[in-house]
mmCIF file with all atom_site columns, C-alpha atoms in Angstrom:
data_model
loop_
_atom_site.group_PDB
_atom_site.id
_atom_site.type_symbol
_atom_site.label_atom_id
_atom_site.label_alt_id
_atom_site.label_comp_id
_atom_site.label_asym_id
_atom_site.label_entity_id
_atom_site.label_seq_id
_atom_site.pdbx_PDB_ins_code
_atom_site.Cartn_x
_atom_site.Cartn_y
_atom_site.Cartn_z
_atom_site.occupancy
_atom_site.B_iso_or_equiv
_atom_site.pdbx_formal_charge
_atom_site.auth_seq_id
_atom_site.auth_comp_id
_atom_site.auth_asym_id
_atom_site.auth_atom_id
_atom_site.pdbx_PDB_model_num
ATOM 1   C CA . THR A 1 1   ? 0.000  0.000   0.000   1.00 83.00 ? 1   THR A CA 1
ATOM 2   C CA . VAL A 1 2   ? 0.961  3.593   -0.503  1.00 87.00 ? 2   VAL A CA 1
ATOM 3   C CA . ASP A 1 3   ? -0.160 6.118   2.100   1.00 91.00 ? 3   ASP A CA 1
ATOM 4   C CA . GLY A 1 4   ? 0.161  9.834   1.780   1.00 94.00 ? 4   GLY A CA 1
ATOM 5   C CA . ILE A 1 5   ? -1.246 13.228  2.381   1.00 96.00 ? 5   ILE A CA 1
ATOM 6   C CA . GLU A 1 6   ? -1.019 16.457  0.473   1.00 96.00 ? 6   GLU A CA 1
ATOM 7   C CA . LEU A 1 7   ? -1.535 19.788  2.168   1.00 97.00 ? 7   LEU A CA 1
ATOM 8   C CA . ALA A 1 8   ? -1.988 22.829  -0.026  1.00 97.00 ? 8   ALA A CA 1
ATOM 9   C CA . ILE A 1 9   ? -2.938 26.457  0.388   1.00 96.00 ? 9   ILE A CA 1
ATOM 10  C CA . GLN A 1 10  ? -3.343 29.234  -2.111  1.00 94.00 ? 10  GLN A CA 1
ATOM 11  C CA . HIS A 1 11  ? -4.048 32.744  -0.964  1.00 91.00 ? 11  HIS A CA 1
ATOM 12  C CA . ASP A 1 12  ? -4.535 35.873  -3.014  1.00 90.00 ? 12  ASP A CA 1
ATOM 13  C CA . PHE A 1 13  ? -4.105 39.035  -0.966  1.00 85.00 ? 13  PHE A CA 1
ATOM 14  C CA . ALA A 1 14  ? -6.741 40.986  -2.938  1.00 79.00 ? 14  ALA A CA 1
ATOM 15  C CA . ASP A 1 15  ? -8.976 42.911  -0.564  1.00 71.00 ? 15  ASP A CA 1
ATOM 16  C CA . TYR A 1 16  ? -6.744 41.943  2.327   1.00 70.00 ? 16  TYR A CA 1
ATOM 17  C CA . ASN A 1 17  ? -4.619 44.838  3.468   1.00 69.00 ? 17  ASN A CA 1
ATOM 18  C CA . PRO A 1 18  ? -3.517 44.337  7.070   1.00 69.00 ? 18  PRO A CA 1
ATOM 19  C CA . ILE A 1 19  ? -1.142 47.287  6.976   1.00 71.00 ? 19  ILE A CA 1
ATOM 20  C CA . PRO A 1 20  ? -2.857 50.676  6.618   1.00 74.00 ? 20  PRO A CA 1
ATOM 21  C CA . TYR A 1 21  ? -2.193 52.429  3.292   1.00 76.00 ? 21  TYR A CA 1
ATOM 22  C CA . VAL A 1 22  ? -0.442 49.350  1.843   1.00 75.00 ? 22  VAL A CA 1
ATOM 23  C CA . ASP A 1 23  ? -2.297 47.728  -1.038  1.00 80.00 ? 23  ASP A CA 1
ATOM 24  C CA . LEU A 1 24  ? -1.390 44.053  -1.415  1.00 83.00 ? 24  LEU A CA 1
ATOM 25  C CA . THR A 1 25  ? -3.792 43.433  -4.302  1.00 86.00 ? 25  THR A CA 1
ATOM 26  C CA . GLY A 1 26  ? -2.038 41.297  -6.910  1.00 90.00 ? 26  GLY A CA 1
ATOM 27  C CA . PHE A 1 27  ? 0.202  39.521  -4.412  1.00 92.00 ? 27  PHE A CA 1
ATOM 28  C CA . GLY A 1 28  ? -0.331 35.904  -3.450  1.00 94.00 ? 28  GLY A CA 1
ATOM 29  C CA . ILE A 1 29  ? 1.232  32.677  -2.247  1.00 96.00 ? 29  ILE A CA 1
ATOM 30  C CA . ILE A 1 30  ? 0.865  29.017  -3.078  1.00 97.00 ? 30  ILE A CA 1
ATOM 31  C CA . ALA A 1 31  ? 2.300  26.355  -0.789  1.00 98.00 ? 31  ALA A CA 1
ATOM 32  C CA . ASN A 1 32  ? 2.036  22.602  -0.818  1.00 97.00 ? 32  ASN A CA 1
ATOM 33  C CA . MET A 1 33  ? 3.577  19.680  0.961   1.00 97.00 ? 33  MET A CA 1
ATOM 34  C CA . THR A 1 34  ? 3.277  16.038  -0.032  1.00 96.00 ? 34  THR A CA 1
ATOM 35  C CA . LEU A 1 35  ? 4.167  13.313  2.467   1.00 96.00 ? 35  LEU A CA 1
ATOM 36  C CA . VAL A 1 36  ? 4.115  9.755   1.137   1.00 93.00 ? 36  VAL A CA 1
ATOM 37  C CA . ASP A 1 37  ? 5.134  6.335   2.427   1.00 88.00 ? 37  ASP A CA 1
ATOM 38  C CA . SER A 1 38  ? 4.800  2.719   1.387   1.00 85.00 ? 38  SER A CA 1
ATOM 39  C CA . ASP A 1 39  ? 4.802  -0.546  3.289   1.00 82.00 ? 39  ASP A CA 1
ATOM 40  C CA . ALA A 1 40  ? 7.016  -1.974  0.521   1.00 77.00 ? 40  ALA A CA 1
ATOM 41  C CA . SER A 1 41  ? 10.425 -1.410  2.065   1.00 72.00 ? 41  SER A CA 1
ATOM 42  C CA . TYR A 1 42  ? 13.647 -2.021  0.203   1.00 74.00 ? 42  TYR A CA 1
ATOM 43  C CA . ASN A 1 43  ? 16.461 -3.652  2.178   1.00 75.00 ? 43  ASN A CA 1
ATOM 44  C CA . ASN A 1 44  ? 19.814 -2.384  0.913   1.00 74.00 ? 44  ASN A CA 1
ATOM 45  C CA . ALA A 1 45  ? 21.679 -5.058  2.903   1.00 72.00 ? 45  ALA A CA 1
ATOM 46  C CA . LEU A 1 46  ? 20.210 -7.963  0.934   1.00 71.00 ? 46  LEU A CA 1
ATOM 47  C CA . ALA A 1 47  ? 21.873 -9.230  -2.198  1.00 62.00 ? 47  ALA A CA 1
ATOM 48  C CA . ASN A 1 48  ? 20.246 -7.560  -5.138  1.00 60.00 ? 48  ASN A CA 1
ATOM 49  C CA . SER A 1 49  ? 18.904 -9.790  -7.859  1.00 56.00 ? 49  SER A CA 1
ATOM 50  C CA . GLU A 1 50  ? 15.680 -10.249 -9.712  1.00 57.00 ? 50  GLU A CA 1
ATOM 51  C CA . ASN A 1 51  ? 15.013 -13.362 -7.587  1.00 62.00 ? 51  ASN A CA 1
ATOM 52  C CA . ASP A 1 52  ? 15.518 -11.819 -4.124  1.00 63.00 ? 52  ASP A CA 1
ATOM 53  C CA . GLY A 1 53  ? 11.783 -11.397 -3.565  1.00 66.00 ? 53  GLY A CA 1
ATOM 54  C CA . GLN A 1 54  ? 12.002 -7.701  -2.722  1.00 69.00 ? 54  GLN A CA 1
ATOM 55  C CA . PHE A 1 55  ? 9.402  -5.318  -3.978  1.00 72.00 ? 55  PHE A CA 1
ATOM 56  C CA . ALA A 1 56  ? 9.780  -1.571  -3.812  1.00 74.00 ? 56  ALA A CA 1
ATOM 57  C CA . ILE A 1 57  ? 8.015  1.270   -5.508  1.00 81.00 ? 57  ILE A CA 1
ATOM 58  C CA . ILE A 1 58  ? 10.299 3.521   -7.506  1.00 84.00 ? 58  ILE A CA 1
ATOM 59  C CA . GLY A 1 59  ? 10.097 7.277   -6.988  1.00 87.00 ? 59  GLY A CA 1
ATOM 60  C CA . ILE A 1 60  ? 8.294  7.605   -3.655  1.00 89.00 ? 60  ILE A CA 1
ATOM 61  C CA . SER A 1 61  ? 9.443  10.659  -1.713  1.00 92.00 ? 61  SER A CA 1
ATOM 62  C CA . ASP A 1 62  ? 8.243  13.734  0.108   1.00 96.00 ? 62  ASP A CA 1
ATOM 63  C CA . SER A 1 63  ? 8.188  17.135  -1.568  1.00 97.00 ? 63  SER A CA 1
ATOM 64  C CA . HIS A 1 64  ? 7.537  20.777  -0.660  1.00 97.00 ? 64  HIS A CA 1
ATOM 65  C CA . ASN A 1 65  ? 6.888  23.797  -2.846  1.00 97.00 ? 65  ASN A CA 1
ATOM 66  C CA . LEU A 1 66  ? 6.464  27.460  -1.995  1.00 98.00 ? 66  LEU A CA 1
ATOM 67  C CA . ILE A 1 67  ? 5.529  30.087  -4.583  1.00 98.00 ? 67  ILE A CA 1
ATOM 68  C CA . ALA A 1 68  ? 5.146  33.824  -4.188  1.00 97.00 ? 68  ALA A CA 1
ATOM 69  C CA . TYR A 1 69  ? 3.597  35.824  -7.017  1.00 97.00 ? 69  TYR A CA 1
ATOM 70  C CA . TYR A 1 70  ? 2.419  39.227  -8.172  1.00 95.00 ? 70  TYR A CA 1
ATOM 71  C CA . ASP A 1 71  ? 0.001  39.768  -11.053 1.00 95.00 ? 71  ASP A CA 1
ATOM 72  C CA . ARG A 1 72  ? -1.416 43.234  -11.698 1.00 92.00 ? 72  ARG A CA 1
ATOM 73  C CA . PHE A 1 73  ? -1.311 46.068  -14.223 1.00 94.00 ? 73  PHE A CA 1
ATOM 74  C CA . GLY A 1 74  ? 0.168  43.805  -16.925 1.00 94.00 ? 74  GLY A CA 1
ATOM 75  C CA . LEU A 1 75  ? 3.103  42.825  -14.715 1.00 97.00 ? 75  LEU A CA 1
ATOM 76  C CA . SER A 1 76  ? 3.378  39.209  -13.664 1.00 97.00 ? 76  SER A CA 1
ATOM 77  C CA . ALA A 1 77  ? 6.174  37.904  -11.430 1.00 98.00 ? 77  ALA A CA 1
ATOM 78  C CA . ARG A 1 78  ? 6.665  34.565  -9.729  1.00 98.00 ? 78  ARG A CA 1
ATOM 79  C CA . VAL A 1 79  ? 9.366  32.971  -7.568  1.00 98.00 ? 79  VAL A CA 1
ATOM 80  C CA . ALA A 1 80  ? 9.148  29.262  -6.728  1.00 98.00 ? 80  ALA A CA 1
ATOM 81  C CA . TYR A 1 81  ? 11.141 27.151  -4.269  1.00 98.00 ? 81  TYR A CA 1
ATOM 82  C CA . ASN A 1 82  ? 10.921 23.375  -4.855  1.00 97.00 ? 82  ASN A CA 1
ATOM 83  C CA . TRP A 1 83  ? 12.352 20.555  -2.720  1.00 97.00 ? 83  TRP A CA 1
ATOM 84  C CA . ARG A 1 84  ? 12.221 16.781  -3.141  1.00 96.00 ? 84  ARG A CA 1
ATOM 85  C CA . ASP A 1 85  ? 13.589 14.161  -0.742  1.00 95.00 ? 85  ASP A CA 1
ATOM 86  C CA . ARG A 1 86  ? 15.842 11.215  -1.604  1.00 91.00 ? 86  ARG A CA 1
ATOM 87  C CA . PHE A 1 87  ? 14.086 8.380   -3.458  1.00 90.00 ? 87  PHE A CA 1
ATOM 88  C CA . LEU A 1 88  ? 14.743 4.921   -4.891  1.00 86.00 ? 88  LEU A CA 1
ATOM 89  C CA . ASN A 1 89  ? 15.397 5.549   -8.560  1.00 85.00 ? 89  ASN A CA 1
ATOM 90  C CA . PHE A 1 90  ? 16.081 2.099   -10.003 1.00 78.00 ? 90  PHE A CA 1
ATOM 91  C CA . GLN A 1 91  ? 16.303 -1.532  -8.928  1.00 75.00 ? 91  GLN A CA 1
ATOM 92  C CA . GLY A 1 92  ? 17.070 -4.887  -10.497 1.00 68.00 ? 92  GLY A CA 1
ATOM 93  C CA . ALA A 1 93  ? 20.541 -6.292  -11.100 1.00 67.00 ? 93  ALA A CA 1
ATOM 94  C CA . SER A 1 94  ? 21.676 -3.031  -9.511  1.00 71.00 ? 94  SER A CA 1
ATOM 95  C CA . SER A 1 95  ? 19.807 -0.421  -7.504  1.00 78.00 ? 95  SER A CA 1
ATOM 96  C CA . GLY A 1 96  ? 20.272 3.209   -6.674  1.00 84.00 ? 96  GLY A CA 1
ATOM 97  C CA . TYR A 1 97  ? 18.850 6.364   -5.221  1.00 87.00 ? 97  TYR A CA 1
ATOM 98  C CA . THR A 1 98  ? 18.484 9.932   -6.347  1.00 90.00 ? 98  THR A CA 1
ATOM 99  C CA . GLU A 1 99  ? 19.739 12.325  -3.681  1.00 90.00 ? 99  GLU A CA 1
ATOM 100 C CA . GLU A 1 100 ? 17.432 15.031  -2.341  1.00 92.00 ? 100 GLU A CA 1
ATOM 101 C CA . TYR A 1 101 ? 17.511 18.313  -4.215  1.00 93.00 ? 101 TYR A CA 1
ATOM 102 C CA . GLU A 1 102 ? 16.059 21.794  -4.216  1.00 95.00 ? 102 GLU A CA 1
ATOM 103 C CA . GLN A 1 103 ? 15.903 24.606  -6.694  1.00 95.00 ? 103 GLN A CA 1
ATOM 104 C CA . VAL A 1 104 ? 14.566 28.108  -7.169  1.00 97.00 ? 104 VAL A CA 1
ATOM 105 C CA . ASP A 1 105 ? 12.846 29.222  -10.365 1.00 98.00 ? 105 ASP A CA 1
ATOM 106 C CA . ALA A 1 106 ? 11.566 32.678  -11.298 1.00 98.00 ? 106 ALA A CA 1
ATOM 107 C CA . ASN A 1 107 ? 9.787  34.413  -14.102 1.00 97.00 ? 107 ASN A CA 1
ATOM 108 C CA . ILE A 1 108 ? 8.641  37.921  -14.847 1.00 98.00 ? 108 ILE A CA 1
ATOM 109 C CA . SER A 1 109 ? 6.633  39.266  -17.742 1.00 98.00 ? 109 SER A CA 1
ATOM 110 C CA . TYR A 1 110 ? 5.107  42.533  -18.780 1.00 98.00 ? 110 TYR A CA 1
ATOM 111 C CA . SER A 1 111 ? 2.265  42.956  -21.264 1.00 96.00 ? 111 SER A CA 1
ATOM 112 C CA . ILE A 1 112 ? 2.582  46.316  -23.008 1.00 96.00 ? 112 ILE A CA 1
ATOM 113 C CA . PRO A 1 113 ? -0.940 47.810  -22.977 1.00 94.00 ? 113 PRO A CA 1
ATOM 114 C CA . GLY A 1 114 ? -2.732 48.014  -26.312 1.00 92.00 ? 114 GLY A CA 1
ATOM 115 C CA . THR A 1 115 ? 0.012  46.315  -28.335 1.00 95.00 ? 115 THR A CA 1
ATOM 116 C CA . GLY A 1 116 ? -0.467 42.572  -27.871 1.00 93.00 ? 116 GLY A CA 1
ATOM 117 C CA . VAL A 1 117 ? 3.247  42.422  -27.000 1.00 97.00 ? 117 VAL A CA 1
ATOM 118 C CA . THR A 1 118 ? 4.550  40.696  -23.875 1.00 97.00 ? 118 THR A CA 1
ATOM 119 C CA . VAL A 1 119 ? 8.216  40.634  -22.885 1.00 98.00 ? 119 VAL A CA 1
ATOM 120 C CA . PHE A 1 120 ? 9.369  37.984  -20.456 1.00 98.00 ? 120 PHE A CA 1
ATOM 121 C CA . TYR A 1 121 ? 12.244 36.425  -18.549 1.00 98.00 ? 121 TYR A CA 1
ATOM 122 C CA . ASP A 1 122 ? 12.308 32.862  -17.192 1.00 98.00 ? 122 ASP A CA 1
ATOM 123 C CA . GLY A 1 123 ? 15.033 31.666  -14.830 1.00 97.00 ? 123 GLY A CA 1
ATOM 124 C CA . ILE A 1 124 ? 15.198 27.928  -14.154 1.00 96.00 ? 124 ILE A CA 1
ATOM 125 C CA . ASN A 1 125 ? 17.305 26.417  -11.331 1.00 96.00 ? 125 ASN A CA 1
ATOM 126 C CA . LEU A 1 126 ? 18.721 29.773  -10.258 1.00 96.00 ? 126 LEU A CA 1
ATOM 127 C CA . THR A 1 127 ? 20.477 28.112  -7.318  1.00 94.00 ? 127 THR A CA 1
ATOM 128 C CA . GLU A 1 128 ? 22.336 25.868  -9.813  1.00 94.00 ? 128 GLU A CA 1
ATOM 129 C CA . GLU A 1 129 ? 21.498 22.732  -7.862  1.00 93.00 ? 129 GLU A CA 1
ATOM 130 C CA . GLY A 1 130 ? 22.938 19.566  -9.376  1.00 91.00 ? 130 GLY A CA 1
ATOM 131 C CA . ARG A 1 131 ? 21.472 16.083  -9.210  1.00 89.00 ? 131 ARG A CA 1
ATOM 132 C CA . GLU A 1 132 ? 23.123 12.847  -8.163  1.00 89.00 ? 132 GLU A CA 1
ATOM 133 C CA . THR A 1 133 ? 22.289 9.187   -8.067  1.00 86.00 ? 133 THR A CA 1
ATOM 134 C CA . PHE A 1 134 ? 24.253 6.723   -5.981  1.00 85.00 ? 134 PHE A CA 1
ATOM 135 C CA . GLU A 1 135 ? 24.512 2.959   -5.604  1.00 81.00 ? 135 GLU A CA 1
ATOM 136 C CA . ARG A 1 136 ? 22.375 1.337   -2.919  1.00 75.00 ? 136 ARG A CA 1
ATOM 137 C CA . ASN A 1 137 ? 23.397 2.413   0.582   1.00 66.00 ? 137 ASN A CA 1
ATOM 138 C CA . ASN A 1 138 ? 26.754 3.813   -0.464  1.00 73.00 ? 138 ASN A CA 1
ATOM 139 C CA . PRO A 1 139 ? 26.344 7.554   -1.158  1.00 73.00 ? 139 PRO A CA 1
ATOM 140 C CA . SER A 1 140 ? 30.047 7.850   -2.005  1.00 78.00 ? 140 SER A CA 1
ATOM 141 C CA . TYR A 1 141 ? 29.626 5.583   -5.047  1.00 81.00 ? 141 TYR A CA 1
ATOM 142 C CA . LYS A 1 142 ? 28.016 7.954   -7.541  1.00 81.00 ? 142 LYS A CA 1
ATOM 143 C CA . THR A 1 143 ? 26.353 6.352   -10.544 1.00 82.00 ? 143 THR A CA 1
ATOM 144 C CA . TRP A 1 144 ? 25.325 9.635   -12.186 1.00 80.00 ? 144 TRP A CA 1
ATOM 145 C CA . VAL A 1 145 ? 26.098 13.292  -11.502 1.00 87.00 ? 145 VAL A CA 1
ATOM 146 C CA . SER A 1 146 ? 24.587 16.267  -13.254 1.00 87.00 ? 146 SER A CA 1
ATOM 147 C CA . GLN A 1 147 ? 26.225 19.593  -12.608 1.00 87.00 ? 147 GLN A CA 1
ATOM 148 C CA . GLY A 1 148 ? 23.584 22.168  -11.863 1.00 89.00 ? 148 GLY A CA 1
ATOM 149 C CA . ALA A 1 149 ? 23.344 25.088  -14.217 1.00 92.00 ? 149 ALA A CA 1
ATOM 150 C CA . ALA A 1 150 ? 20.854 27.889  -14.311 1.00 95.00 ? 150 ALA A CA 1
ATOM 151 C CA . LYS A 1 151 ? 18.914 28.398  -17.522 1.00 96.00 ? 151 LYS A CA 1
ATOM 152 C CA . HIS A 1 152 ? 17.856 31.890  -18.553 1.00 97.00 ? 152 HIS A CA 1
ATOM 153 C CA . TYR A 1 153 ? 15.288 32.658  -21.225 1.00 97.00 ? 153 TYR A CA 1
ATOM 154 C CA . LEU A 1 154 ? 14.381 36.081  -22.589 1.00 98.00 ? 154 LEU A CA 1
ATOM 155 C CA . GLY A 1 155 ? 11.595 36.505  -25.059 1.00 97.00 ? 155 GLY A CA 1
ATOM 156 C CA . VAL A 1 156 ? 8.883  38.501  -26.705 1.00 97.00 ? 156 VAL A CA 1
ATOM 157 C CA . ARG A 1 157 ? 5.399  37.222  -27.490 1.00 95.00 ? 157 ARG A CA 1
ATOM 158 C CA . TYR A 1 158 ? 2.933  38.845  -29.841 1.00 95.00 ? 158 TYR A CA 1
ATOM 159 C CA . ASN A 1 159 ? -0.779 38.046  -29.811 1.00 91.00 ? 159 ASN A CA 1
ATOM 160 C CA . TYR A 1 160 ? -2.916 39.202  -32.713 1.00 88.00 ? 160 TYR A CA 1
#
């Protein structure tokens, strides 16, 4: 069995101005947390073969996301923090895990009034977090390493 729970909240601050003379209209947050577990445990100490009788579900892990945004007057901005815990990535004649990772993404766009033109910037993995997989219960034996690199995109869209 797989058991889990997801908690999520989204709040737009329109019409909610707790500080006098400060207008928070257009600002908002989105947050979610997923907690998941399975009764199918994988024993790293056992010899690993297709006949060992072990059953595990690939990819089960907890995750958290937090997003702050602004969207008003043609300006849209968003910053997202994403985290995922370590998880079993593959099993069989060999087995391995993907290490936990986190990253920050952002985007901003502006729609020029009356023109149909929108200019934008997208930034992916701004913290330049890399990803790693490792063999069984030996984190020092890396089976795959991806150096983290931020990706930046600038663009213009035209709607007619």
